[in-house]
Short mmCIF file of C-alpha atoms in Angstrom, two decimals:
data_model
loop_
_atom_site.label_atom_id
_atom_site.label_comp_id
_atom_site.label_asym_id
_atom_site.label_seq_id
_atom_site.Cartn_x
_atom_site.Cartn_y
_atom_site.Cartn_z
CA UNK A 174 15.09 -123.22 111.64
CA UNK A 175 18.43 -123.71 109.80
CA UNK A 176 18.23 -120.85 107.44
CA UNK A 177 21.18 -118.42 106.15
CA UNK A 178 18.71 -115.15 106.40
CA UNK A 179 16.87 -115.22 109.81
CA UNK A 180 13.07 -113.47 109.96
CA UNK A 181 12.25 -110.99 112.22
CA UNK A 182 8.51 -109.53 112.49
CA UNK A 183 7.98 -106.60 114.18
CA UNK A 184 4.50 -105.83 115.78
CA UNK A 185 3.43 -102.37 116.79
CA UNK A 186 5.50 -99.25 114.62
CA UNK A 187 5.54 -96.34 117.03
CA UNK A 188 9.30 -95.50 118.07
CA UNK A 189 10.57 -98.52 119.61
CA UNK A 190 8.49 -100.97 116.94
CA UNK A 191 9.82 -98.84 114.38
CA UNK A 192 13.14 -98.23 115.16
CA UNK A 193 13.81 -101.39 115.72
CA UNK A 194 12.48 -102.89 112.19
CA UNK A 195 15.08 -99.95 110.53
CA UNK A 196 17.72 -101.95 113.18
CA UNK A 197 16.71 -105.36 111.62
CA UNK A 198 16.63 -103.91 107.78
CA UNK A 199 19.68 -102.29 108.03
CA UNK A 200 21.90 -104.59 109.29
CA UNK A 201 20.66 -107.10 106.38
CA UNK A 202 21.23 -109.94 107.77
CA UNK A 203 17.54 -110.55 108.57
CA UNK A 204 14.16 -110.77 106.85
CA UNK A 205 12.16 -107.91 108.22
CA UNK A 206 8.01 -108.11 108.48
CA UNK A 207 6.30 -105.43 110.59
CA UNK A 208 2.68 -104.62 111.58
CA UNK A 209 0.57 -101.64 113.04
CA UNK A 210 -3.02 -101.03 113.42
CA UNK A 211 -2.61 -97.89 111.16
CA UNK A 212 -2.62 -99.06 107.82
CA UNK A 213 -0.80 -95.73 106.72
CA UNK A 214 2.23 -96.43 109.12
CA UNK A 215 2.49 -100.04 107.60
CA UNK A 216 2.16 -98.47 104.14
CA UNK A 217 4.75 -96.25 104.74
CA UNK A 218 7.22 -98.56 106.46
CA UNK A 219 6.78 -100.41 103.16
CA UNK A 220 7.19 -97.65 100.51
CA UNK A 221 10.48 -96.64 102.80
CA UNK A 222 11.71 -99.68 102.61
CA UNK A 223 12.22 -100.53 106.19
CA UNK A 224 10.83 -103.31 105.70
CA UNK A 225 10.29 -106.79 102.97
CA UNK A 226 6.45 -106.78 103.61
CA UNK A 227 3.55 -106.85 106.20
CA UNK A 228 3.38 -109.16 108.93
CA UNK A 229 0.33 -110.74 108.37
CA UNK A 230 -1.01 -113.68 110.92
CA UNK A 231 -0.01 -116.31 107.41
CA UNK A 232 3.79 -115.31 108.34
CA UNK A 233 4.07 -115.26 111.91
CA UNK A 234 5.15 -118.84 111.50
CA UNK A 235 7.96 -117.73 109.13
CA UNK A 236 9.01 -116.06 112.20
CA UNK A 237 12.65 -117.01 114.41
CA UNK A 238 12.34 -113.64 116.33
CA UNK A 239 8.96 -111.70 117.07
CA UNK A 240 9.38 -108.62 118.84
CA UNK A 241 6.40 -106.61 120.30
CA UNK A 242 6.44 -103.11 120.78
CA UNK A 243 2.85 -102.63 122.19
CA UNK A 244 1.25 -101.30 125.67
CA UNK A 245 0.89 -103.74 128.02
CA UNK A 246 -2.72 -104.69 127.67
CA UNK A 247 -2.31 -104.61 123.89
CA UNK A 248 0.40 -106.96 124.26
CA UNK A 249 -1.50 -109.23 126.12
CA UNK A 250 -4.83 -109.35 123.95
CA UNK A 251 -2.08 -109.66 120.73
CA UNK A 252 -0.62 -112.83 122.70
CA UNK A 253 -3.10 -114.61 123.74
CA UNK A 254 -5.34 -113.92 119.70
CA UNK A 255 -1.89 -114.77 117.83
CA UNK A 256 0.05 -117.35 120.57
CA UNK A 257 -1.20 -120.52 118.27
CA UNK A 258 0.37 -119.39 114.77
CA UNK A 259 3.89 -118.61 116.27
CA UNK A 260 6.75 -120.31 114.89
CA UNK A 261 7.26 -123.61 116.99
CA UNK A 262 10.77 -123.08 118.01
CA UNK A 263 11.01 -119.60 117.44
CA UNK A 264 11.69 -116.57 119.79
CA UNK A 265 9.12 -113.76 121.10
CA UNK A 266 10.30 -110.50 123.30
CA UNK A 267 7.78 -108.04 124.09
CA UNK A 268 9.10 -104.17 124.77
CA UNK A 269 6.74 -103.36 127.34
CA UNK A 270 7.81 -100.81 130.22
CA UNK A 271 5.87 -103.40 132.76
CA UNK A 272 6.65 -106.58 132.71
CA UNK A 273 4.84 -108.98 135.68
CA UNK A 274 1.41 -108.84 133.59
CA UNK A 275 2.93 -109.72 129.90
CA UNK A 276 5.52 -112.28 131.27
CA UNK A 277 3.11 -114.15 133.16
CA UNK A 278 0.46 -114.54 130.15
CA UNK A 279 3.76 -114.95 127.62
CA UNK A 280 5.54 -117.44 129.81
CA UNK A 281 2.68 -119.70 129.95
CA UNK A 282 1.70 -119.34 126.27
CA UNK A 283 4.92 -120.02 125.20
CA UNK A 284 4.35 -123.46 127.26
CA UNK A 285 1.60 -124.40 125.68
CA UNK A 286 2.06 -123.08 121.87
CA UNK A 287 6.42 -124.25 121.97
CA UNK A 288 7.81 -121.26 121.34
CA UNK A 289 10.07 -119.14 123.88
CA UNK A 290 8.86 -115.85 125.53
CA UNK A 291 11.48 -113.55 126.92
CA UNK A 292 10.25 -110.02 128.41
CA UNK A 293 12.32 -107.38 127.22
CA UNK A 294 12.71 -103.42 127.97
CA UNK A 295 14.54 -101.56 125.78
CA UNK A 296 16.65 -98.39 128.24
CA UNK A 297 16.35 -95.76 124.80
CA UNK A 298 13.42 -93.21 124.20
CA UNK A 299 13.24 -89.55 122.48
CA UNK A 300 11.01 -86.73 123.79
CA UNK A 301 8.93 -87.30 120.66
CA UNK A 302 7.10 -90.60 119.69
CA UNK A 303 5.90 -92.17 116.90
CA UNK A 304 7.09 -93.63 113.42
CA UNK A 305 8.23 -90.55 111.78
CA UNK A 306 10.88 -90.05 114.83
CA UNK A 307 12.35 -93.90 114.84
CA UNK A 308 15.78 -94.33 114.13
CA UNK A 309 17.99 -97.59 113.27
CA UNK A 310 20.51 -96.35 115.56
CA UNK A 311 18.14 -95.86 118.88
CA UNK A 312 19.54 -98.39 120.67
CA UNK A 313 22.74 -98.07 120.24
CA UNK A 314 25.26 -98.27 123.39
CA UNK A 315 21.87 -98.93 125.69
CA UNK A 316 20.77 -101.25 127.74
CA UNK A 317 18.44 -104.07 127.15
CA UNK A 318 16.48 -105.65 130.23
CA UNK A 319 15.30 -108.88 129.76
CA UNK A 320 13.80 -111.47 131.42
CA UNK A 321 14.03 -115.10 130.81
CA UNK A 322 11.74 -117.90 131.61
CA UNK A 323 14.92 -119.47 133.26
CA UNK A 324 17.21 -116.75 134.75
CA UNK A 325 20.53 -119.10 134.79
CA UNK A 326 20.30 -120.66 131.39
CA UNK A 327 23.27 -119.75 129.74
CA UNK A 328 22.81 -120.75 126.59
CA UNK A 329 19.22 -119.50 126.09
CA UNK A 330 20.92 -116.07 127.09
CA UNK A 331 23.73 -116.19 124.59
CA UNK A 332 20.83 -116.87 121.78
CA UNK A 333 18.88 -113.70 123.16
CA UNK A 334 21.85 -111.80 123.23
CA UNK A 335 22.58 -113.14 119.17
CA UNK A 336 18.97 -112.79 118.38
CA UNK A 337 18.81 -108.77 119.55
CA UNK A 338 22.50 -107.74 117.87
CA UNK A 339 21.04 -105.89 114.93
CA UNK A 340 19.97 -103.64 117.50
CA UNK A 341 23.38 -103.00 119.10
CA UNK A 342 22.55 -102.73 122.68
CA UNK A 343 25.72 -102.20 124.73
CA UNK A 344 24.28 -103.98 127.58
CA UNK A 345 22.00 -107.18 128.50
CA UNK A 346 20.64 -106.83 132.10
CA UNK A 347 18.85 -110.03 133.04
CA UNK A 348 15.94 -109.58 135.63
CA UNK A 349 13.26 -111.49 136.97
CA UNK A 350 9.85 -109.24 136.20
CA UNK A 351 8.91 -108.34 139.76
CA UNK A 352 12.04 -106.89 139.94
CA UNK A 353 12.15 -105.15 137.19
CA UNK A 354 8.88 -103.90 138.20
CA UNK A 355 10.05 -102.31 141.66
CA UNK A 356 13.54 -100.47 139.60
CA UNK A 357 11.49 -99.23 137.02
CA UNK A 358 9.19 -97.73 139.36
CA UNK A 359 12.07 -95.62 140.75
CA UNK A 360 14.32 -95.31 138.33
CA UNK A 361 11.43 -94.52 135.65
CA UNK A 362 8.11 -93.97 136.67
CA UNK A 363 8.60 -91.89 139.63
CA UNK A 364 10.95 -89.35 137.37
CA UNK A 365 7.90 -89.10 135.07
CA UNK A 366 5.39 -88.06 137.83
CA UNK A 367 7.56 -85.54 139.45
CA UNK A 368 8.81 -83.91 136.21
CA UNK A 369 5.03 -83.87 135.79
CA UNK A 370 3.75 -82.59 138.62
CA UNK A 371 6.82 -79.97 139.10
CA UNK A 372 5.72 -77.92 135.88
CA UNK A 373 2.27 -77.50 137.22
CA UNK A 374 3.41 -74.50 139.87
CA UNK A 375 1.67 -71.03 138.83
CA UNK A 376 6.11 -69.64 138.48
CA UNK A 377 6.94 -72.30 135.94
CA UNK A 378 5.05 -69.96 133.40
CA UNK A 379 7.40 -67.11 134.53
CA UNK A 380 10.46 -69.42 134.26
CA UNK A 381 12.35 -68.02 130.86
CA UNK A 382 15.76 -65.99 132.23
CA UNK A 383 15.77 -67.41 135.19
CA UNK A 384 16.31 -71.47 134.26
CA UNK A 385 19.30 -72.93 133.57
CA UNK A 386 20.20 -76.77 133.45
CA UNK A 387 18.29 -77.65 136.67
CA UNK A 388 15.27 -76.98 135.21
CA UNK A 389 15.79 -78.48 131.67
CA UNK A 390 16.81 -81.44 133.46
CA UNK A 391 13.87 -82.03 136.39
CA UNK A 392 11.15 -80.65 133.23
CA UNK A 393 13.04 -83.23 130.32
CA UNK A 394 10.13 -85.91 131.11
CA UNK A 395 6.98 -83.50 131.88
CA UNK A 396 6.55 -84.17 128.43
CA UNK A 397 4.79 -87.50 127.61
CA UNK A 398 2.21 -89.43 126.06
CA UNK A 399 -0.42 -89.69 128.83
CA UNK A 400 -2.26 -92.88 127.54
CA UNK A 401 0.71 -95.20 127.92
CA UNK A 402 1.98 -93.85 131.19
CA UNK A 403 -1.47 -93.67 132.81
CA UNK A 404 -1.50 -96.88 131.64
CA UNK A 405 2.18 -98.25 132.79
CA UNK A 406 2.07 -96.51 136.49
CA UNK A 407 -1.63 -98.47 136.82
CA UNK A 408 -0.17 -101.66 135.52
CA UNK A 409 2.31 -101.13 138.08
CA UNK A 410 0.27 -99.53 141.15
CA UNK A 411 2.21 -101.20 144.32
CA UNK A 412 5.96 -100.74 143.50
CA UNK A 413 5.08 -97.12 142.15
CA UNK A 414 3.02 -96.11 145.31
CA UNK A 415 5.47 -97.30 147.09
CA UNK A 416 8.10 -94.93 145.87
CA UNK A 417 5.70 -91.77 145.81
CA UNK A 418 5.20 -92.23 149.51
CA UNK A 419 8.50 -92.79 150.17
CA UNK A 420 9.75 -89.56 148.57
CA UNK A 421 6.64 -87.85 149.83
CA UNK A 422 7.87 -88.03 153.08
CA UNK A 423 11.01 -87.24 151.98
CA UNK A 424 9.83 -84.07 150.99
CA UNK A 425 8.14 -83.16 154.14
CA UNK A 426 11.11 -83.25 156.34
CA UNK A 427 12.94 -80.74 153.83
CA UNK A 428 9.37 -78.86 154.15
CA UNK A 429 9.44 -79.26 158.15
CA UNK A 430 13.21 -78.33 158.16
CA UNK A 431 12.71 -74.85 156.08
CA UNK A 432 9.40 -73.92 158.02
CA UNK A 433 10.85 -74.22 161.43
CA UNK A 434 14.36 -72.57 160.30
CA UNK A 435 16.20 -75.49 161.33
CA UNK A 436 19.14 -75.25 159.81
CA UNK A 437 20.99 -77.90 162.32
CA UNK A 438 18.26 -80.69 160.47
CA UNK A 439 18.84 -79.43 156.89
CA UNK A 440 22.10 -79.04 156.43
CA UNK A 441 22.01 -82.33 158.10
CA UNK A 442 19.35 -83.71 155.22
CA UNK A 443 21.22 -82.30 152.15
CA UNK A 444 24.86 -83.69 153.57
CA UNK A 445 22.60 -87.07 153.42
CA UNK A 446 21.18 -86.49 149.74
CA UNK A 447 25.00 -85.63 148.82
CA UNK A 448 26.35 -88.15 150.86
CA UNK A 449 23.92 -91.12 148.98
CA UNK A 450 24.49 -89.45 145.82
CA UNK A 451 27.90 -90.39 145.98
CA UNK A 452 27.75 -93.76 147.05
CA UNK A 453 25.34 -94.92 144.39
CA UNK A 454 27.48 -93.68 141.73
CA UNK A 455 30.19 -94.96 143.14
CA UNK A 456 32.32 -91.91 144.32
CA UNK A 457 32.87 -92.37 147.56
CA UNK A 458 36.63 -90.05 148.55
#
């Protein structure tokens, strides 16, 4: 695929899909195709101009880069329909918040159809979702996640890395997708369900005057769309369990600590969660 102008199509148009087919068009170096099951949102992708056309199945095979911003499930049934009119040689990343389920089915389609699969995660999001709220410069300064079919091929990573640079991600972190799996479940998941789950006390109502940035920051991600994380902490069960029980018992020793008025054991506990604090981010004295 020795052309001047590379071709990017861009399946799914919600804020990720979309925002990155207005990276790809604006940096003009590319082609730009995208796709989504509304016809409206392709429609008006179109009469925007954030894109040259539709990505129908007739140009997947125009295709050096494919990127699919999809659930999970949707991702998989989109694979495994459109794996055999890929572009043989050309590049697919999916932008799924999972990624053991879609890397396994990708990895093994790419096999057999000879074209590459490489799971990605985009690190970027906004409260809001949709096509109306994408944004060229989304990724900007964030991290990328990815995970290759061969974690120590150098060169495959530097084309990735040239491949994804309309996008302008600051940072490449290269993963395998189990492990990617058990972070996310802490560093993403878990946030989600106790931001969640914190708003639903009978005082949260009675919270205005009384909240300042602790709040805004523990409610920020009470606020989602329930069909894709229902379906992204089922998708990833084990590694998310694992972290609710873990911070479930956690909480009980506070709980124990403050029932009992032991203030020995919870001073003791918060020098810990201050102490941990620092050495993760690094500010040990």
């Amino acid at each position: 695929m020795n052309k001047e102008k590379k071709t990017v199509g861009v399946v799914g148009l919600g804020l990720i899909g979309g925002s990155l087919l207005k990276a790809y068009k604006e940096s003009r170096a590319w082609t730009v195709y995208g796709y989504d099951k509304s016809t409206k949102i392709t429609k008006l992708a179109l009469l925007s101009e954030d894109m040259d056309g539709e990505l129908t199945r007739e140009r997947l095979a125009e295709c050096d880069l494919l990127l699919i911003a999809l659930y999970p499930k949707t991702a998989v049934a989109y694979l495994q329909e459109n794996a055999p009119y890929f572009a043989k040689g050309g590049f697919v990343i999916d932008c799924c918040g999972t990624k053991q389920g879609v890397c396994e089915v990708g990895f093994s389609l790419a096999e057999e159809y000879g074209f590459t699969f490489v799971g990605g995660h985009p690190m970027a999001g906004k409260h809001y979702s949709g096509y109306k709220y994408s944004d060229g410069s989304l990724y900007e300064g964030k991290s990328m996640i990815i995970v290759p079919p061969e974690e120590n091929n150098i060169r495959l990573l530097d084309t990735v890395k040239n491949l994804l640079a309309p996008a302008q991600f600051a940072h490449i972190t290269v993963t395998t997708a189990k492990r990617h799996d058990e972070m996310i479940a802490f560093t993403s998941q878990l946030a989600h369900v106790v931001s969640n789950a914190y708003v639903k006390s009978p005082t949260a109502t009675a919270h205005k005057g009384f909240s300042a940035g602790s709040y805004r920051d523990l409610t920020r991600v009470a606020w989602l769309a329930e069909d894709m994380w229902t379906e992204l902490f089922l998708e990833n069960k084990e590694p998310l369990l694992f972290e609710l029980r873990h911070l479930i018992g956690s909480l009980q020793e506070y709980e124990r600590a403050i029932e009992n008025e032991d203030a020995e054991t919870l001073r003791g506990l918060l020098a810990d969660g201050k102490h941990r604090k620092e050495q993760i981010d690094g500010n040990v004295k």
